[in-house]
Coordinates of C-alpha atoms in Angstrom, one line a residue:
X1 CA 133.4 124.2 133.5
X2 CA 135.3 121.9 130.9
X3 CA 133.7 118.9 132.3
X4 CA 130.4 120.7 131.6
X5 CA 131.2 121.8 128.3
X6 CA 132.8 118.5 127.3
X7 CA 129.2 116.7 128.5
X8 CA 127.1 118.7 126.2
X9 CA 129.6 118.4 123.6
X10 CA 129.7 114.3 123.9
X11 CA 125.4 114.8 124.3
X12 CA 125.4 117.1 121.4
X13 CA 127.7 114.3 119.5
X14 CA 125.3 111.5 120.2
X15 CA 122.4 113.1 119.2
X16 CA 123.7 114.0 115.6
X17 CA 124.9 110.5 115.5
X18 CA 121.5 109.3 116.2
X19 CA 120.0 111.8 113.5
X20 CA 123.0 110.5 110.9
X21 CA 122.1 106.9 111.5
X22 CA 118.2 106.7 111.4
X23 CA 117.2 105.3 108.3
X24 CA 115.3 108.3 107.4
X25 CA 115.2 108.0 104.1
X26 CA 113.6 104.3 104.6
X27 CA 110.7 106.3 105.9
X28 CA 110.6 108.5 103.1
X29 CA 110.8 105.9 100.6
X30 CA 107.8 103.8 102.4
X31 CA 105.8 107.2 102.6
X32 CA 105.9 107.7 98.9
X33 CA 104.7 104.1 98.5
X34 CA 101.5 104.7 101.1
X35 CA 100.2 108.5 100.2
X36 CA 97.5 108.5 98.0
X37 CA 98.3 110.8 95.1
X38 CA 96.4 114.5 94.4
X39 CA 94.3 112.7 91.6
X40 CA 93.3 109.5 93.5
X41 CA 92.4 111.9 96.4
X42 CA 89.8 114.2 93.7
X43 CA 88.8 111.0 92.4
X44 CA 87.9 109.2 96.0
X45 CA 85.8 112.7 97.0
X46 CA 83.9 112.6 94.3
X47 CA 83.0 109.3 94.8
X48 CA 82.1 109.8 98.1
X49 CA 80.0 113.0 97.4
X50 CA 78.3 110.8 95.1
X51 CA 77.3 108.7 98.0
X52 CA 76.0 111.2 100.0
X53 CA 73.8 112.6 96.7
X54 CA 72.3 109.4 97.1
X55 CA 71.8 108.8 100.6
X56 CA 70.4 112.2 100.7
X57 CA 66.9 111.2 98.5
X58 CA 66.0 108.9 101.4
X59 CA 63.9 110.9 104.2
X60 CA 65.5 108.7 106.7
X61 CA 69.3 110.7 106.4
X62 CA 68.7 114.5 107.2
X63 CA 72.8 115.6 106.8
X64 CA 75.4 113.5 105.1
X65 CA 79.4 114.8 104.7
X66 CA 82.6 113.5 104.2
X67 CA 85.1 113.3 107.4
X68 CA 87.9 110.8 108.3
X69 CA 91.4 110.3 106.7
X70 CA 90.2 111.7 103.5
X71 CA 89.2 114.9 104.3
X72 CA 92.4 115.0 106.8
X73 CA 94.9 114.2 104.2
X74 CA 96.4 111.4 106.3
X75 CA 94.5 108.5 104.4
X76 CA 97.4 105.6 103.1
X77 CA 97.3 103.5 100.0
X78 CA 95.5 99.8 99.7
X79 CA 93.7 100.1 103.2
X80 CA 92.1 103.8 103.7
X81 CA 88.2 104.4 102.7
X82 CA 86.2 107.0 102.4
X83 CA 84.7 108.1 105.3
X84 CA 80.8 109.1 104.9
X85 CA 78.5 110.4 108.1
X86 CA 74.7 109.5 107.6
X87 CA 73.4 111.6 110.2
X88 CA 69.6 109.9 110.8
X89 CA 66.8 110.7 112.5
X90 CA 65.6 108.8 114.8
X91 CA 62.1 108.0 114.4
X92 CA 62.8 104.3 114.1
X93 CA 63.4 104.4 118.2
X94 CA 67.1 103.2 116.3
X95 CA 69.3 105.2 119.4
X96 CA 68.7 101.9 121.2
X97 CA 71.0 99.9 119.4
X98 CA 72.8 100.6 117.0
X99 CA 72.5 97.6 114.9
X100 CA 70.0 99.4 113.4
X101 CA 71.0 102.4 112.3
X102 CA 73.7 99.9 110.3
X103 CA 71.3 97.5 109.2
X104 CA 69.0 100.8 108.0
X105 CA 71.7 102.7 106.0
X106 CA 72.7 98.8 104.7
X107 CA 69.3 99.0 103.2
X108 CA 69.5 101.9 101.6
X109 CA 72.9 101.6 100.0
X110 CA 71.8 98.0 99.3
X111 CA 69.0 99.6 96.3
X112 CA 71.7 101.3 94.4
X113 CA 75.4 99.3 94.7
X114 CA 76.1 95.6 94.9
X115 CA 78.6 95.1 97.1
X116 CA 77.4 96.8 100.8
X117 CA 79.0 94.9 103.6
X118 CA 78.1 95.4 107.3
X119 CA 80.5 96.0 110.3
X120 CA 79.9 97.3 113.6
X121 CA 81.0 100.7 113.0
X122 CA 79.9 101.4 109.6
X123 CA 78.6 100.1 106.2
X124 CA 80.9 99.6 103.6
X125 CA 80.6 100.2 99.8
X126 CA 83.4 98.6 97.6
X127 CA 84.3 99.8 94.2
X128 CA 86.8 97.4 92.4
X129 CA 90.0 98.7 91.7
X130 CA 89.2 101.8 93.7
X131 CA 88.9 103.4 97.7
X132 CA 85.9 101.9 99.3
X133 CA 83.6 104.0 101.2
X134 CA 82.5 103.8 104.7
X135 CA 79.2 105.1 105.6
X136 CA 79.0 105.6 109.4
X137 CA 75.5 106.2 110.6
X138 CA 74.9 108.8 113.1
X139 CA 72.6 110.7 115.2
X140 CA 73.0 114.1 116.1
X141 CA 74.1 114.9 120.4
X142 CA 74.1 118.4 120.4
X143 CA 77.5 120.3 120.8
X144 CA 80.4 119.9 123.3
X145 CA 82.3 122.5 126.1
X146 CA 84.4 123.5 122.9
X147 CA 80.9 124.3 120.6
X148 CA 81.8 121.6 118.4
X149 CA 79.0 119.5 117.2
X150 CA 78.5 116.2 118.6
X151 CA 77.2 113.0 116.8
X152 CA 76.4 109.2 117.7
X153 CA 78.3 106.7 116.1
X154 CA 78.3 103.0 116.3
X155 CA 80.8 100.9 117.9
X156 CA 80.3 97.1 119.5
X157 CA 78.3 95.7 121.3
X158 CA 75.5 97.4 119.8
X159 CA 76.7 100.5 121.7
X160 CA 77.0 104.5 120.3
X161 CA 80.3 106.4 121.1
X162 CA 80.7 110.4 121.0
X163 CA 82.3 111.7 117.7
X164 CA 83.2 115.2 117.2
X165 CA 84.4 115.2 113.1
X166 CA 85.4 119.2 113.0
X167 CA 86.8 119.4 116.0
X168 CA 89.3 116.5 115.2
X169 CA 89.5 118.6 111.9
X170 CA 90.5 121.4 113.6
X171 CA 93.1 119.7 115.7
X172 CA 95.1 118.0 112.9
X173 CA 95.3 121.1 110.6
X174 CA 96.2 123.3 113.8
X175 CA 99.2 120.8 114.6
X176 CA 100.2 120.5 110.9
X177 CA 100.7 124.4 110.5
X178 CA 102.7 124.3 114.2
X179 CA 104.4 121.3 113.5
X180 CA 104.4 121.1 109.1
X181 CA 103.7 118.4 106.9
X182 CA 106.0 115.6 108.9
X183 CA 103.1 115.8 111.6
X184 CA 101.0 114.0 109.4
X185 CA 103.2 111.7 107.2
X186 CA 103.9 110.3 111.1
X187 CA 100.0 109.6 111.3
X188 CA 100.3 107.9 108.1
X189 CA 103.0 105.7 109.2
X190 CA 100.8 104.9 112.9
X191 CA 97.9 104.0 110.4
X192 CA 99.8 101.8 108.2
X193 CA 101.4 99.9 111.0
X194 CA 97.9 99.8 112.2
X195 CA 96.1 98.3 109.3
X196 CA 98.9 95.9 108.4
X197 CA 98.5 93.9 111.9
X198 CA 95.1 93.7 112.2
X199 CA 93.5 97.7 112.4
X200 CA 94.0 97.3 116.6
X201 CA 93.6 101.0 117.1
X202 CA 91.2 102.8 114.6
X203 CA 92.4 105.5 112.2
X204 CA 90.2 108.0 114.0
X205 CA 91.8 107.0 117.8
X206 CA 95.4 107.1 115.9
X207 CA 94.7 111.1 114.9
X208 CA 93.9 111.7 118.5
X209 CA 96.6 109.6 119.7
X210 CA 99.0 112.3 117.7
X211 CA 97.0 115.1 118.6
X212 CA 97.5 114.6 122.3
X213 CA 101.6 113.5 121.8
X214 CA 101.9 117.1 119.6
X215 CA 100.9 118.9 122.5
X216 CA 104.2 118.5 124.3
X217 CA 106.3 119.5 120.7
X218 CA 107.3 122.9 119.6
X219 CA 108.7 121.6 116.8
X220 CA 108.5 117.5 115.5
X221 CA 110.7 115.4 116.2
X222 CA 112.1 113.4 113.1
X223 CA 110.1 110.6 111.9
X224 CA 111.4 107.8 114.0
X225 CA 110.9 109.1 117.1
X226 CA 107.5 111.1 115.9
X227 CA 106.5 107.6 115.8
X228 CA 108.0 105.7 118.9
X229 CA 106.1 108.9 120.2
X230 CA 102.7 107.9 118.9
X231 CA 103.2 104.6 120.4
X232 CA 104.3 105.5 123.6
X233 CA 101.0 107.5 124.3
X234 CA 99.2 104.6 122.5
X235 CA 100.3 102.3 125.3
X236 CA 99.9 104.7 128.1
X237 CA 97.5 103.0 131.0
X238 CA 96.0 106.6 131.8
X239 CA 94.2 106.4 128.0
X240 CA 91.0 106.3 128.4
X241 CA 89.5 105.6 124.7
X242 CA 91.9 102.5 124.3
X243 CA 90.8 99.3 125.8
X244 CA 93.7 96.9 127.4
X245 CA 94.0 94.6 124.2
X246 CA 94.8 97.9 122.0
X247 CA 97.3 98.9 124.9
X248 CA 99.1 95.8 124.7
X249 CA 99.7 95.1 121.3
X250 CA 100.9 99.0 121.2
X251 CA 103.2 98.6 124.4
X252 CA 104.8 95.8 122.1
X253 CA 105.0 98.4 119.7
X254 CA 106.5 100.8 121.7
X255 CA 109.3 98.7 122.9
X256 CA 110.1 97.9 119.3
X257 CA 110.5 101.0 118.1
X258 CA 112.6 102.1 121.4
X259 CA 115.2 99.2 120.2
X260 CA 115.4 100.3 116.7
X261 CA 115.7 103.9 117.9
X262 CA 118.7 102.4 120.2
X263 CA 119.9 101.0 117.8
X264 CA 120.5 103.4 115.6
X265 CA 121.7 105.5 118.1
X266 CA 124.9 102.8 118.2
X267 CA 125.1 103.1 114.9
X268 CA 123.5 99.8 113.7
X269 CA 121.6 101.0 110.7
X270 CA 121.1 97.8 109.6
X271 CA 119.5 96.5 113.0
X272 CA 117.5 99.7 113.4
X273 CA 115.8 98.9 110.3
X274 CA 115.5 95.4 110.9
X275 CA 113.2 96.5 113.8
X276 CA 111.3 99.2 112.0
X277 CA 110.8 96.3 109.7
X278 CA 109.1 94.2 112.1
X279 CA 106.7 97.4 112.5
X280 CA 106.0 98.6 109.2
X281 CA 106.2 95.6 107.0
X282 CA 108.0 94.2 104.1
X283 CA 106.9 97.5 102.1
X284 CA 109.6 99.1 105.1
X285 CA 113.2 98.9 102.7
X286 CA 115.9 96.8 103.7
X287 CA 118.7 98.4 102.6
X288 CA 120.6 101.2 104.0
X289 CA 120.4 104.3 102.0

């Protein structure tokens, strides 16, 4: 029995020390420096719901709404946009490849802004100084087991993936009342680390990435291991919606944040956040609060 008891006390010690020794307040300080502020968020919908004013005097878009990051709260500073959904019809035969719908929805926005760029996924509008929008066409694919509504969205290759906007809706602000705000300054953090090496895993895979880690939590985690979390399922072979590049590069992201978790565990403050460094960037503070 006092072998027991001195175990879970020596357990119960390590785990505090871990908790002490985190550079928690690193996180903090690089979440302040990422979250868009309650005015730039009013200011970014309203351009956006501009957009979709416009969009919606052309016959060719039948719905238009605002989704993504934006409308989840979980969009980050210098690389979010504003995600737009042209839902099109589909008289131009364009469900055949989906270079159309871009190039179609390129036109459109092309009459009214200047600067419209094309990707694969979306059409982008950029405002100097401000958020960008992205307006992703899609067609509408009826409703899934959950009665959500489905849409078409374009993705390489010329190819269409299913998108389910509410549903993910749904999902985030479910976790976030089970789990509170920390849920999604983690999805933040995945997104930044994200965007600054090269977007490998899309914001919208990222929220689903968290979705499906949250369902094992009663309660979150703190931030550093919220986020070695994310990665861990990011790099899981079983997912399905990542392809073997994304899995790789997040595998080498998993085992990063393992070490600096490990680290600070020893009580190397100063090494843990060396390796959270090499994750989140020079905007990541050096010193030890």
């Amino acid at each position: 029995m006092t072998r027991t008891l001195t175990l879970q006390s020596k357990q119960t010690s390590n785990a505090q020390k871990a908790m002490n020794t985190s550079p928690s307040r690193n996180f903090q300080v690089l979440l302040e420096n990422i979250t868009l502020s309650a005015s730039e968020r009013i200011s970014a919908l309203k351009r956006a719901e501009s957009v979709c004013q416009n969009l919606g005097n052309y016959p060719l878009v039948q719905d238009c709404f605002v989704t993504g990051s934006l409308a989840r709260s979980t969009a980050i500073q210098t690389f979010s946009d504003v995600d737009i959904v042209a839902v099109i019809r589909n008289g131009l035969n364009i469900s055949k490849d989906s270079t159309l719908a871009i190039n179609a929805i390129s036109d459109l926005l092309s009459r009214t802004y200047v600067e419209v760029q094309d990707f694969d996924s979306a059409v982008r509008i950029t405002f100097p100084g401000e958020l960008g929008v992205d307006v992703v066409p899609a067609l509408p694919a009826g409703t899934n087991s959950s009665g959500f509504e489905v849409y078409k969205i374009p993705t390489e290759q010329r190819a269409w993936i299913d998108y389910a906007p509410e549903e993910q809706n749904q999902q985030i602000e479910q976790f976030t009342r089970k789990l509170g705000k920390e849920f999604k300054h983690a999805i933040r953090l995945m997104k930044w680390w994200s965007r600054t090496h090269g977007s490998p895993i899309p914001s919208y895979e990222i929220e689903d990435i968290a979705s499906r880690t949250a369902k094992e939590w009663e309660r979150i985690p703190p931030l550093p291991e919220a986020l070695a979390a994310f990665f861990n399922e990011a790099a899981r072979i079983g997912s399905e919606k990542t392809s073997e590049h994304r899995r790789s590069i997040a595998r080498e992201a998993s085992l990063i944040a393992q070490e600096a978790l490990e680290l600070a565990a020893r009580g190397d403050t100063a090494g843990s956040i060396e390796r959270w460094r090499c994750l989140l960037g020079e905007q990541f503070p050096a010193v030890v609060f």
